[in-house]
């Protein structure tokens, strides 16, 4: 995780910061940012304090890489999964 480009990792999926709003922050799956619109992943996380609301489902498989977690910080949060 970096200060300039923060990222969330959950279930071997990456999420990038999309928008900061009053009271919540929206994170989009990194597969949202691919070129072909029909293949974009619509899964997102909305955080508010130490609660993370996971919305939607992924349209792709995770790509686990052990080196991803090398320089990251972890935090305790409550995860709420919503369809």
Short mmCIF file of N, CA, C and O in Angstrom, two decimals:
data_model
loop_
_atom_site.label_atom_id
_atom_site.label_comp_id
_atom_site.label_asym_id
_atom_site.label_seq_id
_atom_site.Cartn_x
_atom_site.Cartn_y
_atom_site.Cartn_z
N UNK A 1 0.85 -1.18 0.00
CA UNK A 1 0.00 0.00 0.00
C UNK A 1 0.89 1.23 0.00
O UNK A 1 1.86 1.31 0.72
N UNK A 2 0.55 2.19 -0.79
CA UNK A 2 1.33 3.41 -0.84
C UNK A 2 0.48 4.59 -0.39
O UNK A 2 -0.74 4.54 -0.35
N UNK A 3 1.14 5.67 -0.06
CA UNK A 3 0.43 6.87 0.35
C UNK A 3 -0.16 7.56 -0.87
O UNK A 3 -1.29 8.00 -0.85
N UNK A 4 0.60 7.61 -1.95
CA UNK A 4 0.15 8.31 -3.16
C UNK A 4 -0.93 7.52 -3.88
O UNK A 4 -1.90 8.09 -4.36
N UNK A 5 -0.77 6.20 -4.01
CA UNK A 5 -1.73 5.35 -4.70
C UNK A 5 -2.20 4.23 -3.78
O UNK A 5 -1.75 3.10 -3.91
N UNK A 6 -3.11 4.54 -2.86
CA UNK A 6 -3.55 3.50 -1.93
C UNK A 6 -4.31 2.39 -2.64
O UNK A 6 -4.89 2.59 -3.71
N UNK A 7 -4.31 1.21 -2.03
CA UNK A 7 -4.92 0.03 -2.64
C UNK A 7 -5.50 -0.82 -1.52
O UNK A 7 -4.98 -0.85 -0.41
N UNK A 8 -6.58 -1.53 -1.82
CA UNK A 8 -7.15 -2.50 -0.90
C UNK A 8 -6.99 -3.87 -1.53
O UNK A 8 -7.23 -4.04 -2.73
N UNK A 9 -6.60 -4.84 -0.72
CA UNK A 9 -6.52 -6.24 -1.15
C UNK A 9 -7.54 -7.02 -0.36
O UNK A 9 -7.57 -6.95 0.86
N UNK A 10 -8.41 -7.77 -1.05
CA UNK A 10 -9.40 -8.61 -0.40
C UNK A 10 -9.62 -9.85 -1.25
O UNK A 10 -9.94 -9.73 -2.44
N UNK A 11 -9.43 -11.02 -0.67
CA UNK A 11 -9.62 -12.30 -1.38
C UNK A 11 -8.79 -12.37 -2.66
O UNK A 11 -9.28 -12.81 -3.71
N UNK A 12 -7.55 -11.90 -2.62
CA UNK A 12 -6.62 -11.90 -3.77
C UNK A 12 -7.09 -11.02 -4.93
O UNK A 12 -6.65 -11.20 -6.06
N UNK A 13 -7.97 -10.08 -4.68
CA UNK A 13 -8.38 -9.08 -5.68
C UNK A 13 -7.85 -7.72 -5.23
O UNK A 13 -7.84 -7.41 -4.04
N UNK A 14 -7.44 -6.90 -6.18
CA UNK A 14 -6.95 -5.54 -5.90
C UNK A 14 -8.08 -4.55 -6.14
O UNK A 14 -8.84 -4.69 -7.10
N UNK A 15 -8.13 -3.53 -5.30
CA UNK A 15 -9.08 -2.44 -5.48
C UNK A 15 -8.31 -1.13 -5.45
O UNK A 15 -7.43 -0.94 -4.62
N UNK A 16 -8.63 -0.22 -6.36
CA UNK A 16 -7.98 1.09 -6.43
C UNK A 16 -8.95 2.17 -5.98
O UNK A 16 -10.16 2.08 -6.20
N UNK A 17 -8.39 3.21 -5.39
CA UNK A 17 -9.19 4.35 -4.93
C UNK A 17 -9.88 4.99 -6.13
O UNK A 17 -9.23 5.32 -7.13
N UNK A 18 -11.19 5.16 -6.04
CA UNK A 18 -11.95 5.78 -7.12
C UNK A 18 -12.40 7.19 -6.73
O UNK A 18 -12.18 8.14 -7.47
N UNK A 19 -13.05 7.31 -5.56
CA UNK A 19 -13.60 8.61 -5.19
C UNK A 19 -13.72 8.72 -3.68
O UNK A 19 -14.14 7.78 -3.02
N UNK A 20 -13.36 9.88 -3.15
CA UNK A 20 -13.57 10.18 -1.74
C UNK A 20 -14.78 11.09 -1.63
O UNK A 20 -14.82 12.14 -2.27
N UNK A 21 -15.75 10.68 -0.84
CA UNK A 21 -16.95 11.45 -0.62
C UNK A 21 -17.09 11.72 0.87
O UNK A 21 -16.47 11.03 1.68
N UNK A 22 -17.90 12.70 1.25
CA UNK A 22 -18.11 12.92 2.69
C UNK A 22 -18.71 11.67 3.34
O UNK A 22 -19.77 11.20 2.94
N UNK A 23 -18.01 11.09 4.28
CA UNK A 23 -18.52 9.94 5.01
C UNK A 23 -18.19 8.58 4.43
O UNK A 23 -18.42 7.57 5.07
N UNK A 24 -17.66 8.52 3.20
CA UNK A 24 -17.30 7.22 2.62
C UNK A 24 -16.27 7.39 1.51
O UNK A 24 -16.11 8.47 0.94
N UNK A 25 -15.60 6.29 1.22
CA UNK A 25 -14.62 6.22 0.13
C UNK A 25 -14.99 5.05 -0.76
O UNK A 25 -15.35 3.98 -0.26
N UNK A 26 -14.95 5.25 -2.07
CA UNK A 26 -15.33 4.21 -3.03
C UNK A 26 -14.05 3.68 -3.69
O UNK A 26 -13.20 4.44 -4.15
N UNK A 27 -13.95 2.34 -3.73
CA UNK A 27 -12.82 1.63 -4.32
C UNK A 27 -13.36 0.72 -5.42
O UNK A 27 -14.33 0.00 -5.19
N UNK A 28 -12.75 0.72 -6.60
CA UNK A 28 -13.17 -0.14 -7.70
C UNK A 28 -12.15 -1.25 -7.91
O UNK A 28 -10.94 -1.04 -7.73
N UNK A 29 -12.64 -2.41 -8.32
CA UNK A 29 -11.75 -3.52 -8.66
C UNK A 29 -10.80 -3.08 -9.75
O UNK A 29 -11.19 -2.35 -10.67
N UNK A 30 -9.55 -3.49 -9.67
CA UNK A 30 -8.56 -3.06 -10.66
C UNK A 30 -8.89 -3.54 -12.07
O UNK A 30 -8.43 -2.97 -13.05
N UNK A 31 -9.74 -4.57 -12.19
CA UNK A 31 -10.17 -5.02 -13.52
C UNK A 31 -11.24 -4.11 -14.13
O UNK A 31 -11.65 -4.32 -15.25
N UNK A 32 -11.67 -3.11 -13.40
CA UNK A 32 -12.59 -2.12 -13.98
C UNK A 32 -11.85 -1.25 -15.00
O UNK A 32 -12.45 -0.74 -15.94
N UNK A 33 -10.56 -1.10 -14.81
CA UNK A 33 -9.79 -0.16 -15.61
C UNK A 33 -9.21 -0.77 -16.88
O UNK A 33 -8.25 -0.24 -17.44
N UNK A 34 -9.77 -1.88 -17.37
CA UNK A 34 -9.29 -2.44 -18.63
C UNK A 34 -9.98 -1.74 -19.79
O UNK A 34 -11.00 -1.08 -19.62
N UNK A 35 -9.45 -1.88 -20.99
CA UNK A 35 -9.90 -1.11 -22.14
C UNK A 35 -11.29 -1.50 -22.64
O UNK A 35 -12.08 -0.65 -22.99
N UNK A 36 -11.58 -2.79 -22.70
CA UNK A 36 -12.85 -3.24 -23.26
C UNK A 36 -13.97 -3.10 -22.23
O UNK A 36 -13.96 -3.77 -21.21
N UNK A 37 -14.95 -2.25 -22.49
CA UNK A 37 -16.00 -1.97 -21.52
C UNK A 37 -16.80 -3.20 -21.13
O UNK A 37 -17.22 -3.34 -19.99
N UNK A 38 -17.03 -4.12 -22.05
CA UNK A 38 -17.87 -5.28 -21.74
C UNK A 38 -17.19 -6.24 -20.77
O UNK A 38 -17.84 -7.07 -20.16
N UNK A 39 -15.87 -6.14 -20.60
CA UNK A 39 -15.14 -7.02 -19.68
C UNK A 39 -14.80 -6.37 -18.35
O UNK A 39 -14.15 -6.97 -17.52
N UNK A 40 -15.23 -5.13 -18.14
CA UNK A 40 -14.93 -4.44 -16.89
C UNK A 40 -15.62 -5.10 -15.70
O UNK A 40 -16.78 -5.48 -15.78
N UNK A 41 -14.89 -5.22 -14.60
CA UNK A 41 -15.46 -5.80 -13.38
C UNK A 41 -16.21 -4.71 -12.63
O UNK A 41 -15.69 -3.62 -12.41
N UNK A 42 -17.43 -4.99 -12.22
CA UNK A 42 -18.28 -4.02 -11.54
C UNK A 42 -18.22 -4.11 -10.02
O UNK A 42 -18.91 -3.39 -9.33
N UNK A 43 -17.40 -5.02 -9.49
CA UNK A 43 -17.29 -5.17 -8.04
C UNK A 43 -16.64 -3.93 -7.45
O UNK A 43 -15.71 -3.36 -8.04
N UNK A 44 -17.12 -3.51 -6.28
CA UNK A 44 -16.54 -2.34 -5.62
C UNK A 44 -16.64 -2.48 -4.11
O UNK A 44 -17.39 -3.31 -3.60
N UNK A 45 -15.86 -1.69 -3.41
CA UNK A 45 -15.90 -1.63 -1.96
C UNK A 45 -16.15 -0.18 -1.57
O UNK A 45 -15.54 0.74 -2.13
N UNK A 46 -17.06 0.02 -0.62
CA UNK A 46 -17.28 1.34 -0.05
C UNK A 46 -16.86 1.25 1.42
O UNK A 46 -17.35 0.39 2.14
N UNK A 47 -15.95 2.12 1.82
CA UNK A 47 -15.49 2.12 3.19
C UNK A 47 -16.01 3.34 3.92
O UNK A 47 -16.13 4.43 3.34
N UNK A 48 -16.33 3.12 5.19
CA UNK A 48 -16.76 4.19 6.07
C UNK A 48 -16.18 3.89 7.44
O UNK A 48 -16.63 2.94 8.10
N UNK A 49 -15.17 4.61 7.81
CA UNK A 49 -14.46 4.30 9.05
C UNK A 49 -13.76 2.96 8.91
O UNK A 49 -13.02 2.73 7.97
N UNK A 50 -14.02 2.04 9.83
CA UNK A 50 -13.41 0.71 9.79
C UNK A 50 -14.39 -0.36 9.31
O UNK A 50 -14.25 -1.52 9.64
N UNK A 51 -15.37 0.05 8.50
CA UNK A 51 -16.33 -0.89 7.92
C UNK A 51 -16.18 -0.84 6.41
O UNK A 51 -16.16 0.23 5.81
N UNK A 52 -16.06 -2.03 5.79
CA UNK A 52 -15.93 -2.14 4.34
C UNK A 52 -17.14 -2.89 3.80
O UNK A 52 -17.40 -4.02 4.19
N UNK A 53 -17.90 -2.25 2.92
CA UNK A 53 -19.08 -2.85 2.29
C UNK A 53 -18.68 -3.32 0.90
O UNK A 53 -18.34 -2.51 0.04
N UNK A 54 -18.71 -4.63 0.67
CA UNK A 54 -18.36 -5.21 -0.62
C UNK A 54 -19.64 -5.34 -1.43
O UNK A 54 -20.59 -5.99 -0.99
N UNK A 55 -19.67 -4.75 -2.62
CA UNK A 55 -20.89 -4.73 -3.45
C UNK A 55 -20.61 -5.34 -4.80
O UNK A 55 -19.63 -4.99 -5.46
N UNK A 56 -21.49 -6.24 -5.23
CA UNK A 56 -21.37 -6.86 -6.54
C UNK A 56 -20.52 -8.12 -6.49
O UNK A 56 -20.05 -8.54 -5.43
N UNK A 57 -20.36 -8.72 -7.66
CA UNK A 57 -19.54 -9.93 -7.78
C UNK A 57 -18.50 -9.71 -8.89
O UNK A 57 -18.70 -8.89 -9.79
N UNK A 58 -17.39 -10.42 -8.79
CA UNK A 58 -16.34 -10.31 -9.81
C UNK A 58 -16.72 -11.13 -11.04
O UNK A 58 -17.36 -12.16 -10.93
N UNK A 59 -16.29 -10.67 -12.21
CA UNK A 59 -16.52 -11.42 -13.45
C UNK A 59 -15.22 -12.06 -13.94
O UNK A 59 -15.08 -12.38 -15.10
N UNK A 60 -14.27 -12.26 -13.02
CA UNK A 60 -12.97 -12.83 -13.36
C UNK A 60 -12.42 -13.56 -12.15
O UNK A 60 -12.90 -13.38 -11.04
N UNK A 61 -11.42 -14.40 -12.38
CA UNK A 61 -10.78 -15.14 -11.31
C UNK A 61 -9.68 -14.28 -10.66
O UNK A 61 -9.07 -13.45 -11.34
N UNK A 62 -9.42 -14.46 -9.37
CA UNK A 62 -8.32 -13.72 -8.74
C UNK A 62 -6.98 -14.23 -9.26
O UNK A 62 -6.87 -15.37 -9.70
N UNK A 63 -6.00 -13.36 -9.22
CA UNK A 63 -4.64 -13.74 -9.61
C UNK A 63 -3.74 -13.62 -8.39
O UNK A 63 -3.13 -12.57 -8.17
N UNK A 64 -3.67 -14.67 -7.59
CA UNK A 64 -2.84 -14.57 -6.37
C UNK A 64 -1.36 -14.48 -6.70
O UNK A 64 -0.86 -15.23 -7.52
N UNK A 65 -0.70 -13.53 -6.07
CA UNK A 65 0.75 -13.39 -6.19
C UNK A 65 1.29 -13.12 -4.79
O UNK A 65 0.86 -12.18 -4.12
N UNK A 66 2.20 -13.94 -4.37
CA UNK A 66 2.72 -13.82 -3.01
C UNK A 66 3.50 -12.53 -2.79
O UNK A 66 3.51 -11.99 -1.70
N UNK A 67 4.13 -12.00 -3.82
CA UNK A 67 4.93 -10.79 -3.66
C UNK A 67 4.08 -9.54 -3.47
O UNK A 67 4.58 -8.50 -3.07
N UNK A 68 2.78 -9.61 -3.73
CA UNK A 68 1.91 -8.46 -3.56
C UNK A 68 1.87 -7.96 -2.13
O UNK A 68 1.74 -6.78 -1.88
N UNK A 69 1.95 -8.88 -1.17
CA UNK A 69 1.76 -8.53 0.22
C UNK A 69 3.05 -8.10 0.92
O UNK A 69 3.04 -7.80 2.09
N UNK A 70 4.14 -8.04 0.19
CA UNK A 70 5.44 -7.80 0.80
C UNK A 70 5.54 -6.44 1.50
O UNK A 70 6.01 -6.37 2.62
N UNK A 71 5.11 -5.38 0.88
CA UNK A 71 5.28 -4.03 1.44
C UNK A 71 3.96 -3.40 1.87
O UNK A 71 3.86 -2.19 1.93
N UNK A 72 2.98 -4.20 2.20
CA UNK A 72 1.67 -3.65 2.55
C UNK A 72 1.46 -3.61 4.06
O UNK A 72 2.04 -4.40 4.79
N UNK A 73 0.60 -2.71 4.47
CA UNK A 73 0.18 -2.61 5.86
C UNK A 73 -1.19 -3.24 5.99
O UNK A 73 -2.03 -3.10 5.10
N UNK A 74 -1.45 -3.92 7.08
CA UNK A 74 -2.76 -4.52 7.28
C UNK A 74 -3.51 -3.76 8.37
O UNK A 74 -2.89 -3.16 9.27
N UNK A 75 -4.84 -3.76 8.28
CA UNK A 75 -5.69 -3.12 9.27
C UNK A 75 -6.87 -4.03 9.56
O UNK A 75 -7.33 -4.76 8.70
N UNK A 76 -7.34 -3.97 10.79
CA UNK A 76 -8.53 -4.72 11.18
C UNK A 76 -9.76 -3.92 10.78
O UNK A 76 -9.90 -2.75 11.15
N UNK A 77 -10.65 -4.55 10.00
CA UNK A 77 -11.89 -3.91 9.57
C UNK A 77 -13.03 -4.92 9.65
O UNK A 77 -12.80 -6.12 9.70
N UNK A 78 -14.24 -4.41 9.64
CA UNK A 78 -15.42 -5.26 9.54
C UNK A 78 -15.84 -5.29 8.08
O UNK A 78 -16.01 -4.25 7.45
N UNK A 79 -16.03 -6.50 7.53
CA UNK A 79 -16.39 -6.66 6.12
C UNK A 79 -17.84 -7.07 6.04
O UNK A 79 -18.26 -8.06 6.64
N UNK A 80 -18.64 -6.30 5.29
CA UNK A 80 -20.05 -6.59 5.07
C UNK A 80 -20.21 -6.86 3.58
O UNK A 80 -19.95 -5.99 2.76
N UNK A 81 -20.63 -8.08 3.23
CA UNK A 81 -20.80 -8.45 1.82
C UNK A 81 -22.27 -8.25 1.42
O UNK A 81 -23.16 -8.81 2.03
N UNK A 82 -22.47 -7.45 0.37
CA UNK A 82 -23.81 -7.17 -0.13
C UNK A 82 -23.90 -7.66 -1.57
O UNK A 82 -22.95 -7.50 -2.34
N UNK A 83 -25.04 -8.22 -1.98
CA UNK A 83 -25.17 -8.71 -3.37
C UNK A 83 -25.19 -7.59 -4.38
O UNK A 83 -25.36 -6.49 -4.12
#
